[in-house]
XYZ file of C-alpha atoms in Angstrom:
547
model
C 26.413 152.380 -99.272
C 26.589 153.455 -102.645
C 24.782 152.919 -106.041
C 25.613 153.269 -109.788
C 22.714 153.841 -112.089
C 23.359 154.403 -116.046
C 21.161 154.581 -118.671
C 21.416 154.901 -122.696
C 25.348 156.009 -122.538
C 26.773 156.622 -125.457
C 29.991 157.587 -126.799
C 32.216 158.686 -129.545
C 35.765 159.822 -129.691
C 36.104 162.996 -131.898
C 35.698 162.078 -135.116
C 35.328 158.458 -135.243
C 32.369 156.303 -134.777
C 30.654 155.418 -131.122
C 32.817 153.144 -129.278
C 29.471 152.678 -127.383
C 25.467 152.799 -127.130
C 22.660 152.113 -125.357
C 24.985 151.398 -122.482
C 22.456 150.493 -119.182
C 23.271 148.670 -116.225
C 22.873 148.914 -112.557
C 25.397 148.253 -109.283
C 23.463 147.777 -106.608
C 24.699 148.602 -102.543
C 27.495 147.013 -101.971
C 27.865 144.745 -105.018
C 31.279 144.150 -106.959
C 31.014 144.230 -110.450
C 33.555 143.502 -112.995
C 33.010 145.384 -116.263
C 34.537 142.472 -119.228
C 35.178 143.158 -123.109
C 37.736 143.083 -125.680
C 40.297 145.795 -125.531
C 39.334 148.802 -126.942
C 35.492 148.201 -126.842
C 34.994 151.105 -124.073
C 35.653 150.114 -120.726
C 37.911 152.759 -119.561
C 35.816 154.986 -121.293
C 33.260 154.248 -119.057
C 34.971 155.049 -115.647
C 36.155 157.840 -117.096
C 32.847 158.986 -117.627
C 31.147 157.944 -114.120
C 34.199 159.642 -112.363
C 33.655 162.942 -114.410
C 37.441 162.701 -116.833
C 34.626 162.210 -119.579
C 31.242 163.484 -121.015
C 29.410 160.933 -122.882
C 27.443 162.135 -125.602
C 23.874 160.445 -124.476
C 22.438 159.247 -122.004
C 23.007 159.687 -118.404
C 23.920 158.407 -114.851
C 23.899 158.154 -111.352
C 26.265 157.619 -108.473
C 24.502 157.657 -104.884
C 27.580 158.244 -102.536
C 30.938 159.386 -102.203
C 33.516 157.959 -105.058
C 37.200 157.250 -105.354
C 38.807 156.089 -108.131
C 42.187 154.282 -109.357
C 43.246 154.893 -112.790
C 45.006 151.869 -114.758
C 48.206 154.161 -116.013
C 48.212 155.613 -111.562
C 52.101 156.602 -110.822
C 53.713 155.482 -114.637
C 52.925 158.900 -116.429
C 54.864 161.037 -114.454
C 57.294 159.079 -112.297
C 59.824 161.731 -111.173
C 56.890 163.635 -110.052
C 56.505 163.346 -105.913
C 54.615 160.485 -104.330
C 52.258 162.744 -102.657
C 51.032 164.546 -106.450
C 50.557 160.845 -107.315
C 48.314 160.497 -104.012
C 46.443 163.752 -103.962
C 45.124 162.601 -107.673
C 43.297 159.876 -105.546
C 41.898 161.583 -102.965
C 38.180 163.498 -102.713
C 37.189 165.801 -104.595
C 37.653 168.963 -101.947
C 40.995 167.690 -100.735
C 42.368 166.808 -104.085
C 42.400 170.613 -105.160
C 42.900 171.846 -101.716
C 46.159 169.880 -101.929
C 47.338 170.699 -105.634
C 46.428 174.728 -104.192
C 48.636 173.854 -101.188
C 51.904 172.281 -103.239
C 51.683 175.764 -106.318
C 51.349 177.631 -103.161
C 54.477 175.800 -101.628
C 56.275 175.857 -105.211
C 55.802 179.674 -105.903
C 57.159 180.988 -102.014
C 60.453 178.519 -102.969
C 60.733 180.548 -106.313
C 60.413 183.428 -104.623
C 57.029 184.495 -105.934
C 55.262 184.376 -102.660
C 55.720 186.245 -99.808
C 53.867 183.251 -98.073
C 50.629 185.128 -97.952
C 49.244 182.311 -100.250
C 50.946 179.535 -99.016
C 49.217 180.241 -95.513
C 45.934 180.676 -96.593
C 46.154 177.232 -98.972
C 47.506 175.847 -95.737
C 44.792 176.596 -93.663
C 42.637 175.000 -96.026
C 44.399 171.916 -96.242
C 44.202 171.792 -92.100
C 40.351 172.742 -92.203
C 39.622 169.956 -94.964
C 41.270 167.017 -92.763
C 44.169 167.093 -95.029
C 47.180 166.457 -92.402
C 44.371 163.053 -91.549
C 45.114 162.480 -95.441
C 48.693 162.408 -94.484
C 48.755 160.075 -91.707
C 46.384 157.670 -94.071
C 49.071 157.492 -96.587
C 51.710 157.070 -94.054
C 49.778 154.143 -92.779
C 49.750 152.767 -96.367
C 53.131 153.549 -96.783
C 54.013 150.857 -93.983
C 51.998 148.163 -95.337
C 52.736 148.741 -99.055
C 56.592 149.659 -99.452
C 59.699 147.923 -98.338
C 61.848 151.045 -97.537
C 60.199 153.469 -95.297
C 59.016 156.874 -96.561
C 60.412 160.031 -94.430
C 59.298 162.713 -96.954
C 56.270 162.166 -99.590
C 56.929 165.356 -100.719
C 60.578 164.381 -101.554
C 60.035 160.710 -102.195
C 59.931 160.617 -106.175
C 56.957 158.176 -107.520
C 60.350 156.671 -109.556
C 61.694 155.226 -106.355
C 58.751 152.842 -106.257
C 58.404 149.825 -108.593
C 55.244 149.354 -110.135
C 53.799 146.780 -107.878
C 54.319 149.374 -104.964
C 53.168 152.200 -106.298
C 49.711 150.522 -107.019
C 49.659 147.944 -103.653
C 50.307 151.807 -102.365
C 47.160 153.700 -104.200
C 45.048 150.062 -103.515
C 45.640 150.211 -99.636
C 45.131 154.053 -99.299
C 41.640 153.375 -101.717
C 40.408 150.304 -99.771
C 41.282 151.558 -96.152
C 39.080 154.902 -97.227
C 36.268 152.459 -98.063
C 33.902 155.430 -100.340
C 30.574 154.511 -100.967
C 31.772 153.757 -104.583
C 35.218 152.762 -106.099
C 36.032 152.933 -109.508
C 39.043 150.440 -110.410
C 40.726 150.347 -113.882
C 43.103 147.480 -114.051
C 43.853 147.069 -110.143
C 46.078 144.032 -110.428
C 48.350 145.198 -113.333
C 52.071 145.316 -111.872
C 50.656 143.468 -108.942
C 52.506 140.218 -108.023
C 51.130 137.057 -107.274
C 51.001 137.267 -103.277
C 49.278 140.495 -104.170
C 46.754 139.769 -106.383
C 45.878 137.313 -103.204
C 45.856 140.269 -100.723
C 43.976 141.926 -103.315
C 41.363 139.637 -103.661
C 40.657 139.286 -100.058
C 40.601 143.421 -99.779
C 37.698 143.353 -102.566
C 35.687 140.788 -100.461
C 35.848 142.279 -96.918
C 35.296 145.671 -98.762
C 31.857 147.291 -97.886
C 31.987 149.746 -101.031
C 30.463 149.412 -104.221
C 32.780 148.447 -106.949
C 32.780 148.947 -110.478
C 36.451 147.564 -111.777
C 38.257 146.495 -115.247
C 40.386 143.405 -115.134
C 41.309 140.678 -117.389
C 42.673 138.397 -114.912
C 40.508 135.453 -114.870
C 41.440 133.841 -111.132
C 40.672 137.631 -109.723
C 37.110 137.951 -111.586
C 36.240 134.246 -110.638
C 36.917 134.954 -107.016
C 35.752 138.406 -106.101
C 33.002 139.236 -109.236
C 29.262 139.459 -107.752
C 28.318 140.301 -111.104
C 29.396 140.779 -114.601
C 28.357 143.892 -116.808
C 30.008 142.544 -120.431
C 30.700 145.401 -122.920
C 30.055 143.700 -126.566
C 28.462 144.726 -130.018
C 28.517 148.527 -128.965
C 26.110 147.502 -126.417
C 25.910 145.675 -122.967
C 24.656 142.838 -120.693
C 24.668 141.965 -117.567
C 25.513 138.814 -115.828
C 24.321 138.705 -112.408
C 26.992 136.103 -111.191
C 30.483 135.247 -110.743
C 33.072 134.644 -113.705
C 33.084 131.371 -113.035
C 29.165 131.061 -114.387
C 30.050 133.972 -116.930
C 31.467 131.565 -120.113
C 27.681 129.052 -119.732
C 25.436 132.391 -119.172
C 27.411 133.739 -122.489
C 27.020 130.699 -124.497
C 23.355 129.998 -123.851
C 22.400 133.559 -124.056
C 24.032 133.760 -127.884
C 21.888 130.699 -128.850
C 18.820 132.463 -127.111
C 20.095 135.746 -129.485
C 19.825 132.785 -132.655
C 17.189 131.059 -132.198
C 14.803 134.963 -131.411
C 16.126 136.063 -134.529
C 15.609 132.507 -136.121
C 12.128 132.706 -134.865
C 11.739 136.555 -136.074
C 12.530 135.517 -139.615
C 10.715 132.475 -139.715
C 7.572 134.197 -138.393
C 8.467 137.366 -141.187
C 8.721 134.359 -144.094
C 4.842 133.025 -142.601
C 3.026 136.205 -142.596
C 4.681 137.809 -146.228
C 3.298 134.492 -147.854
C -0.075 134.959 -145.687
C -0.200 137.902 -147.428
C 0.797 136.919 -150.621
C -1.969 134.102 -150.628
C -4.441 136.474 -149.668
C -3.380 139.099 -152.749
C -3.806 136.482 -155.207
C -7.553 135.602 -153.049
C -8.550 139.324 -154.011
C -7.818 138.778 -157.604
C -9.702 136.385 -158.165
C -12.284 137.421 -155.526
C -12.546 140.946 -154.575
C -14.185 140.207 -151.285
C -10.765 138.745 -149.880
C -9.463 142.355 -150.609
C -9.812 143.579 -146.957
C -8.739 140.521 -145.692
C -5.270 140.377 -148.381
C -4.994 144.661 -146.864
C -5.068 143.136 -143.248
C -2.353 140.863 -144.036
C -0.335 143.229 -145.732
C -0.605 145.649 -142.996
C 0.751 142.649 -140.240
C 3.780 141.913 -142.063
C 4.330 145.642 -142.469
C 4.324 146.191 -138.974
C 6.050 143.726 -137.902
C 9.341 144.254 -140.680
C 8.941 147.877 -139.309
C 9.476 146.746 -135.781
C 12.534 144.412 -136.354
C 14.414 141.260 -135.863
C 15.693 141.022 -132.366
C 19.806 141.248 -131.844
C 21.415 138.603 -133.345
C 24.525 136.893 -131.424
C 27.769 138.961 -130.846
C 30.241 137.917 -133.204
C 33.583 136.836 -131.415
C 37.237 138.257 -131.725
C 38.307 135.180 -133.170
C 41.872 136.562 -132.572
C 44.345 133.996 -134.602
C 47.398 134.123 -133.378
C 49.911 131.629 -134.922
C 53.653 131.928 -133.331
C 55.509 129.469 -136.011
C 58.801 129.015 -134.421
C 61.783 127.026 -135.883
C 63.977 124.370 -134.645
C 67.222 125.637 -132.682
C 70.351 123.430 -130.377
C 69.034 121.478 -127.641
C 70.893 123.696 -125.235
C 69.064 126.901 -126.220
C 70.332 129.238 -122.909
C 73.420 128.712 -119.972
C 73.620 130.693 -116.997
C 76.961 130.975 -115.601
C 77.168 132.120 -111.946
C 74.583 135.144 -113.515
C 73.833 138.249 -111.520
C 72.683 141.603 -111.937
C 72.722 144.557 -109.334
C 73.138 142.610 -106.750
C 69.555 141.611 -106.822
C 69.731 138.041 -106.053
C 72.934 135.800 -105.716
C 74.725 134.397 -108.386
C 72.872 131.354 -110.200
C 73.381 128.727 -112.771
C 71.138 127.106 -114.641
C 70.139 125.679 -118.627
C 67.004 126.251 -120.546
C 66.257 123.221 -123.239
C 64.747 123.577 -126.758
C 60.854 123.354 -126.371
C 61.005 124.387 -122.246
C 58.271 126.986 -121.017
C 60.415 128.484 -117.963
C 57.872 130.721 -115.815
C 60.263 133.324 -113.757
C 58.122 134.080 -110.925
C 58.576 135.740 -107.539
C 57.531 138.835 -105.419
C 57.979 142.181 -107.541
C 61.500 144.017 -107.536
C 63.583 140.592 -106.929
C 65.127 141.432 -110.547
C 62.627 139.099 -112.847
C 62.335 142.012 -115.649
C 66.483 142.971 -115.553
C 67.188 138.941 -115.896
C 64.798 139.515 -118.812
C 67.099 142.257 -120.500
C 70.189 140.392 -120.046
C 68.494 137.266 -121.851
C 67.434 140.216 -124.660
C 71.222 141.470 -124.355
C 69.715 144.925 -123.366
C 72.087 144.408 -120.145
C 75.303 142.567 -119.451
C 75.216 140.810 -116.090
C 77.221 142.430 -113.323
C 78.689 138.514 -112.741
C 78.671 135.598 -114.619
C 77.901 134.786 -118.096
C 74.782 134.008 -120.334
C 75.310 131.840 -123.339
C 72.730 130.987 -126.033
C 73.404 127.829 -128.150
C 73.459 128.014 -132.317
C 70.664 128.581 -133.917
C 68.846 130.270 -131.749
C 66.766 133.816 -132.713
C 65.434 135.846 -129.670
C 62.419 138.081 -129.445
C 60.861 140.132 -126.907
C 57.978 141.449 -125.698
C 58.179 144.210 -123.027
C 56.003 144.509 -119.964
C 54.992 148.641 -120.549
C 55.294 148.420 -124.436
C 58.365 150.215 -124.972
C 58.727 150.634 -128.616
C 60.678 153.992 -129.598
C 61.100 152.609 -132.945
C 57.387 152.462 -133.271
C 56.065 156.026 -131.792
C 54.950 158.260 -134.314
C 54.525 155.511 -136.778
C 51.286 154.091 -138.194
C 49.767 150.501 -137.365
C 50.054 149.301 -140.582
C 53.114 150.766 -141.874
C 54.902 149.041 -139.139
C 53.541 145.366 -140.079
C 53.752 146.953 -143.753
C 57.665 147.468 -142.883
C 57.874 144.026 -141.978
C 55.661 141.699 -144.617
C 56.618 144.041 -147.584
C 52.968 143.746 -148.959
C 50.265 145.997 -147.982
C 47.429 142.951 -148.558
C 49.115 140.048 -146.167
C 49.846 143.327 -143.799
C 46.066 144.334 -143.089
C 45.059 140.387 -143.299
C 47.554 139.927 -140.662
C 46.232 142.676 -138.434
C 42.834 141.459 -138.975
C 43.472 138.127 -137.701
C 44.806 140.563 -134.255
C 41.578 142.448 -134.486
C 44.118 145.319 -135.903
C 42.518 145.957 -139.203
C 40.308 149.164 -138.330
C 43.324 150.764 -136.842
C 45.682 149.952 -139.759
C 45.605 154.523 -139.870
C 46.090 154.735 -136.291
C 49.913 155.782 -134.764
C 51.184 153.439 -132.464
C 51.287 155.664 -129.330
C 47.252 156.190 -129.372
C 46.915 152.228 -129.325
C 45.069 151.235 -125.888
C 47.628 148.959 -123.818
C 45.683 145.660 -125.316
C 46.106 146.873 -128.751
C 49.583 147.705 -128.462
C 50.152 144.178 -127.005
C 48.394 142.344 -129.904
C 50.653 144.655 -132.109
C 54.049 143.733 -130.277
C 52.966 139.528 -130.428
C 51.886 139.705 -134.277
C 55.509 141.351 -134.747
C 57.094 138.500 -133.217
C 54.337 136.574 -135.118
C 55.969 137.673 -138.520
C 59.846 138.152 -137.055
C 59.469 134.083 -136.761
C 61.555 133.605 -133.156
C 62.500 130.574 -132.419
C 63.332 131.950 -128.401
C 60.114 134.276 -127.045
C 61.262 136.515 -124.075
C 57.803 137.284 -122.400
C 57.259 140.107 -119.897
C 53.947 140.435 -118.627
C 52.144 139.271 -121.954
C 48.971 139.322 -120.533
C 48.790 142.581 -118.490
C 47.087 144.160 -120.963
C 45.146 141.583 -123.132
C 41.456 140.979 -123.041
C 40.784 137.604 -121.910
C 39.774 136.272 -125.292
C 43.575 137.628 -126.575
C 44.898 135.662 -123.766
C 43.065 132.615 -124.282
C 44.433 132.502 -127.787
C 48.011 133.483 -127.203
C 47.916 130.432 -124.608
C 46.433 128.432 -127.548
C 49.358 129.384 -130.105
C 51.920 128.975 -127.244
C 50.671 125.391 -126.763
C 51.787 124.639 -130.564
C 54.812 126.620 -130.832
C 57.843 124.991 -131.981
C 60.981 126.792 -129.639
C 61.450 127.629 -126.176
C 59.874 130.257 -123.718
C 61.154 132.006 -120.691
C 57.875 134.365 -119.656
C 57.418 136.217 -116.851
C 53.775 136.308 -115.558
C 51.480 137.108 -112.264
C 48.463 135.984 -114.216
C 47.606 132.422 -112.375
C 45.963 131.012 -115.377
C 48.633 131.603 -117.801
C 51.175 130.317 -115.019
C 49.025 127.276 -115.843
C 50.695 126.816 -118.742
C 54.272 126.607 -118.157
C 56.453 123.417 -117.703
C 58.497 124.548 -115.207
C 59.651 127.711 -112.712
C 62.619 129.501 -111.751
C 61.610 131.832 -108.608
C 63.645 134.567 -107.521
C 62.838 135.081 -103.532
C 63.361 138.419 -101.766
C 66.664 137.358 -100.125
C 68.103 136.512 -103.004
C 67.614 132.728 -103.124
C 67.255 131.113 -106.923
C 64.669 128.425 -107.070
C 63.994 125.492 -109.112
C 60.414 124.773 -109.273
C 58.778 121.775 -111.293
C 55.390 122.589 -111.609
C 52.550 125.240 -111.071
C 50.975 123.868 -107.962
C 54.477 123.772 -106.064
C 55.036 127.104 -108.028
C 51.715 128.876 -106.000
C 52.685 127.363 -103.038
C 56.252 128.637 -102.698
C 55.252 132.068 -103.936
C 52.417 132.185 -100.720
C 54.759 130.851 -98.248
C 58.848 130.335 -99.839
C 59.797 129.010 -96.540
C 57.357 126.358 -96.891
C 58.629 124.998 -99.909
C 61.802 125.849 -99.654
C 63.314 122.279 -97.856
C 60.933 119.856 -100.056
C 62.966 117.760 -102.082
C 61.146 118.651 -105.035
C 62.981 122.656 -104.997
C 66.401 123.267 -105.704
C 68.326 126.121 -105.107
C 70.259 127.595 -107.860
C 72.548 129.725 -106.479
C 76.123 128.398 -106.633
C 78.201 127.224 -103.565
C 80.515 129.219 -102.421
């Protein structure tokens, strides 16, 4: 089994200042660790660098074994490109160029500019490096992963996929390899509940070593061996679960006070030692070697240095005012859309927190645009009462109106007054990337951007998709917080257990296309691991209209 040694790693994007230092922290055999830290802090960074993407500018590392790695943005940057380029980006080393050789190859004797001399010889290579073996190991994956069946990866566009198969996809292919190391960025975004479950009990029966970036707490709770936490441009380890992770934090910032309270108290001691003993030698000059002795102490140990004082937290404020709107604040009417699930009727209530759950391409996101009026529903109709003012957040951060456009000129834009605009992006943790266009924004950064719009739009109605996909856990904490005191109604829809937690009730839309009514979050989990469980408890209604 694999190791991952690193020591001193530092880093600096061109031209700005080091996202990172004195970086050090060991994986031992078989150990999965879960690397934890605000957005932006460095953490992608840091695969990128063990898998080679990245040279750091210090320091150095070591990874004992073969390595695979998953990329948090796998199959959503180019997704009319063909599965199997998505695939091959996964795949060793050898077999990874021997393939991208093998589909030019194939590409230029289509075009004509091949007389299939080339195409052979990439072909033999492909055969000699186990790559038809590849082949069968993604159409294995395929099976387990997809809900249509795949003929033809090389005509198969990555498109066709939603973005809960495409990564259950990548996962299975990754896991089923088992390297002696796997790199994982963000496995569980896109990922459905009943996923994130499989997922979870992949990670534990897996033999490899794994380094991986996730903020969803229930994941790092049940899979974590040990916690590497990237904070205050350096890190620390914690060699236990999530679960332990908030107590070891907590006691190890008051250790961090009371070393530096200690350092100064002991620097205050020997400067008045020495004091003492200067005003001894004036009046006697035989205390002068004794004041020079003092003198030197406290030099050397002010040379030397306090100790690291606590990390300062995010404190990201997030304060969602809302405003009072009609009791009735949304009717569904016999509502469908593309024949995704059957027509349903239903009404949400001033101050409700709806969850829309259920497994991934059951239509959750396009019920979402019709509540946005992005989409009109194919049957039906979908009424909000007076009053009512309706924002949304979207799941992949689709903002044209915001590419090429600065941070702060788009909160600018909407506060009219450059001062409340950079105090409001410093309560997001915004403020040092008020110069920064909105398209070179990590994914958590562009979510705390898109919630302190809402923030300052003052929506009475939140529409959320995926909020937390992309938020650091401390963002998500507080966005739970400010939800909690929110005067107006929400209809979110989530994957992420804990913030599940948090609404009143559920509306679950099932594979066959079955509407549920759910009352709470532990009938909620149970239908979406086992619907036909649930579905004939008195408790769960259906929806869907007779006839």
């Amino acid at each position: 089994m694999g190791s991952i040694v690193v020591s001193e790693l530092e880093y600096a994007p061109p031209a700005a200042e080091p996202l990172f230092f004195e970086v050090s922290f060991t994986i031992k055999p078989g150990e999965h660790a879960a690397l934890i830290g605000a957005n932006g802090v460095g953490k992608s960074t840091i695969l990128k660098i063990l898998s080679g993407e990245l040279d750091a500018d210090e320091g150095d590392f070591q990874l004992a074994g073969s390595m695979l790695r998953m990329t948090q943005d796998v199959g959503m940057a180019s997704p009319e490109q063909p599965l199997r380029e998505m695939l091959i980006e996964v795949a060793p080393p050898a077999l990874r160029d021997a393939g991208r050789a093998l589909f030019a190859a194939e590409a230029a004797m289509a075009a004509g500019d091949d007389d299939g001399t080339k195409y052979a010889e990439a072909l033999t290579e492909w055969g000699d490096l186990s790559g038809y073996e590849l082949e069968a190991a993604w159409a294995a994956a395929a099976v387990k992963s997809v809900k249509t069946p795949i003929d033809d990866f090389a005509t198969r566009t990555v498109a066709e996929l939603s973005g809960g198969e495409r990564k259950r996809l990548v996962l299975e292919l990754l896991l089923s390899a088992a390297p002696d190391i796997l790199l994982l960025d963000e496995p569980d975004n896109y990922l459905d509940v009943p996923t994130r479950t499989w997922l979870e009990e992949r990670i534990v029966g897996c033999p490899s070593t794994i380094l991986m970036v996730s903020h969803d707490r229930t994941i790092l709770e049940r899979v974590a061996t040990k916690i590497v936490v990237i904070e205050g441009s350096g890190c620390w380890v914690h060699g236990g679960s999530y679960a332990s992770y908030p107590e070891a934090r907590e006691a190890r910032q008051k250790r961090l006070g009371d070393a530096v309270q200690r350092w100064n108290d002991e620097e205050r001691r020997l400067f008045r030692h020495m004091k003492i003993m200067k005003q001894r030698a004036e009046l006697n000059a035989g205390n002068a070697k004794k004041a020079n002795a003092a003198e030197t102490r406290w030099e050397r140990f002010v040379k030397i240095g306090p100790p690291p004082p606590p990390v300062a937290d995010q404190n990201i404020s997030v304060n969602l005012r809302g405003a009072d709107s009609a009791r009735r604040v949304a009717a569904f009417e016999g509502v469908s859309i593309d024949d995704l699930f059957f027509p349903f009727s239903d009404e949400v209530y001033f101050g409700e927190r709806v969850g829309l759950i259920g497994p991934n391409g059951t239509g959750k996101t396009h019920l979402m645009r019709a509540l946005e009026g992005e989409v009109q529903p194919d049957e039906g109709v979908l009424k909000f009462g007076p009053r009512t003012s309706v924002g949304m957040f979207t799941q992949v951060h689709h903002r044209p109106d915001f590419v090429g456009r600065e941070t702060g000129e788009i909160i600018v834009d909407l506060l009219g007054n450059e001062e409340k605009a950079r105090k409001s992006l410093g309560r997001y943790g915004l403020a040092d990337h008020h110069r920064q266009s909105f398209e070179t924004l990590s994914g958590g950064q562009k979510a705390r951007l898109e919630i302190l719009c809402l923030e300052i739009e003052g929506h009475n109605v939140l529409l959320l998709d995926e909020p937390t996909d992309n938020l650091d856990i401390e963002s998500s904490e507080a966005l739970e917080q400010a939800l909690d005191g929110f005067v107006g109604t929400v209809v979110a829809v989530s994957h992420d257990r804990a913030f599940l937690s948090t609404m009143d009730r559920f509306v679950m839309i099932n594979d066959d296309g079955d509407v549920l009514a759910i009352p709470d979050h532990d009938l909620a989990m149970r239908a979406l691991a086992d619907p036909d469980a649930v579905r004939s408890l008195p408790q769960v209604k259906s929806l869907v209209d007779d006839g």
